[in-house]
CSV table of C-alpha atoms in Angstrom, one decimal:
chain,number,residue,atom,x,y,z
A,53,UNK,CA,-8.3,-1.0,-4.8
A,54,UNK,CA,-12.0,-0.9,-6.2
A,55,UNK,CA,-12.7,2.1,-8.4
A,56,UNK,CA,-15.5,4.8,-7.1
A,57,UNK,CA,-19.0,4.3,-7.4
A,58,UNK,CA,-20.8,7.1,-9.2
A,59,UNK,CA,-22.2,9.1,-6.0
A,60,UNK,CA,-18.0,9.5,-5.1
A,61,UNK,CA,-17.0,10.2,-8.3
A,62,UNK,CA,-19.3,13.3,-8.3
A,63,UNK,CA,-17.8,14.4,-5.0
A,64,UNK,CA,-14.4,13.8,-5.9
A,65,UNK,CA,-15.3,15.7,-9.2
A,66,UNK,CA,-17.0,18.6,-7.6
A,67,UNK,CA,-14.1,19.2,-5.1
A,68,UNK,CA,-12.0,22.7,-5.3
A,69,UNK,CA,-10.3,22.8,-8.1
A,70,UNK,CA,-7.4,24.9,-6.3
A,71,UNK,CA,-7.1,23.2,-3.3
A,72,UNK,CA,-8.9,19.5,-3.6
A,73,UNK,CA,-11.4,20.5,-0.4
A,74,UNK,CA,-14.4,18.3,-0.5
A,75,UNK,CA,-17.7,18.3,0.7
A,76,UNK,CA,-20.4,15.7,1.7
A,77,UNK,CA,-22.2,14.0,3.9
A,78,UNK,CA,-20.4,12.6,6.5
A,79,UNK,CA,-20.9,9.2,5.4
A,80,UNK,CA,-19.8,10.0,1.9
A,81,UNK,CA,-16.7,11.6,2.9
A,82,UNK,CA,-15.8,8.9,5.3
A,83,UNK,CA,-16.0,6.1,2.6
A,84,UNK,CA,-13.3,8.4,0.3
A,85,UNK,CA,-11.3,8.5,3.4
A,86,UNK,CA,-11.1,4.7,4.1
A,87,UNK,CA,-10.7,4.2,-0.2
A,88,UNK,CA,-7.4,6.5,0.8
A,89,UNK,CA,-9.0,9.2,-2.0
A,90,UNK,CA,-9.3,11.8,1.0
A,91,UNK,CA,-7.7,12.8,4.1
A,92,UNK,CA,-9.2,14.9,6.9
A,93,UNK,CA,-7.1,17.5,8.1
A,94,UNK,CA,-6.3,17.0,11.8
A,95,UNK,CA,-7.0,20.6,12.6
A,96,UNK,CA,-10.5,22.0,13.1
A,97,UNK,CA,-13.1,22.3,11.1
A,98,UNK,CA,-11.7,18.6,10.3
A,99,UNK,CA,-12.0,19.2,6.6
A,100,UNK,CA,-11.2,16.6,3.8
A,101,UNK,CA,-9.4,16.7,0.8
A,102,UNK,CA,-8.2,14.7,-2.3
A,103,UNK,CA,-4.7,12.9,-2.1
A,104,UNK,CA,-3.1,12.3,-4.9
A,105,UNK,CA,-4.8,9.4,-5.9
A,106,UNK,CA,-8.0,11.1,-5.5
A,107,UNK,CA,-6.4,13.9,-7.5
A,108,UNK,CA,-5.6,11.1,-10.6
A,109,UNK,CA,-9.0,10.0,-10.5
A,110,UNK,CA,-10.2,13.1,-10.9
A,111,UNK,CA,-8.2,13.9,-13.8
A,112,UNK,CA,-9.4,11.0,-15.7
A,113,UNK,CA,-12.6,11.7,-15.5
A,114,UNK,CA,-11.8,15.2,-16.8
A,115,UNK,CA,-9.8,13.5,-19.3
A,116,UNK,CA,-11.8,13.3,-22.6
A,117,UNK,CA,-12.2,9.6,-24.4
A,118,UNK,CA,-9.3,8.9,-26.9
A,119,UNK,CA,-10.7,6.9,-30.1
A,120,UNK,CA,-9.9,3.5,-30.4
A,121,UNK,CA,-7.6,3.4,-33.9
């Protein structure tokens, strides 16, 4: 799996931190769908959020930079 480019990393790091909802275009959402980062719930209003490897990625990025030794 190819990592995120930037513009999904900001979605996937603005997402609720509580529940992992998303928002987007629906282009943008879409694309973190098919990278299997997102689902959309099958009830309406159809809305997407993290899976648990969106979840990880988000926590890296939230993860500050350990020093090299």
């Amino acid at each position: 799996m190819k990592p995120p480019t930037a513009a999904q990393r900001r979605i996937i790091e603005a997402a609720d931190p509580r529940t992992g909802r998303l928002s987007g275009t629906e282009a943008q959402l879409q694309a973190l769908v098919r990278a299997r980062l997102a689902f959309r719930h099958p009830r309406p209003p159809h809305a997407c959020f993290l899976t648990p490897a969106g979840h990880r990625v988000r926590d890296e990025a939230a993860a500050p930079a350990s020093p090299a030794p």
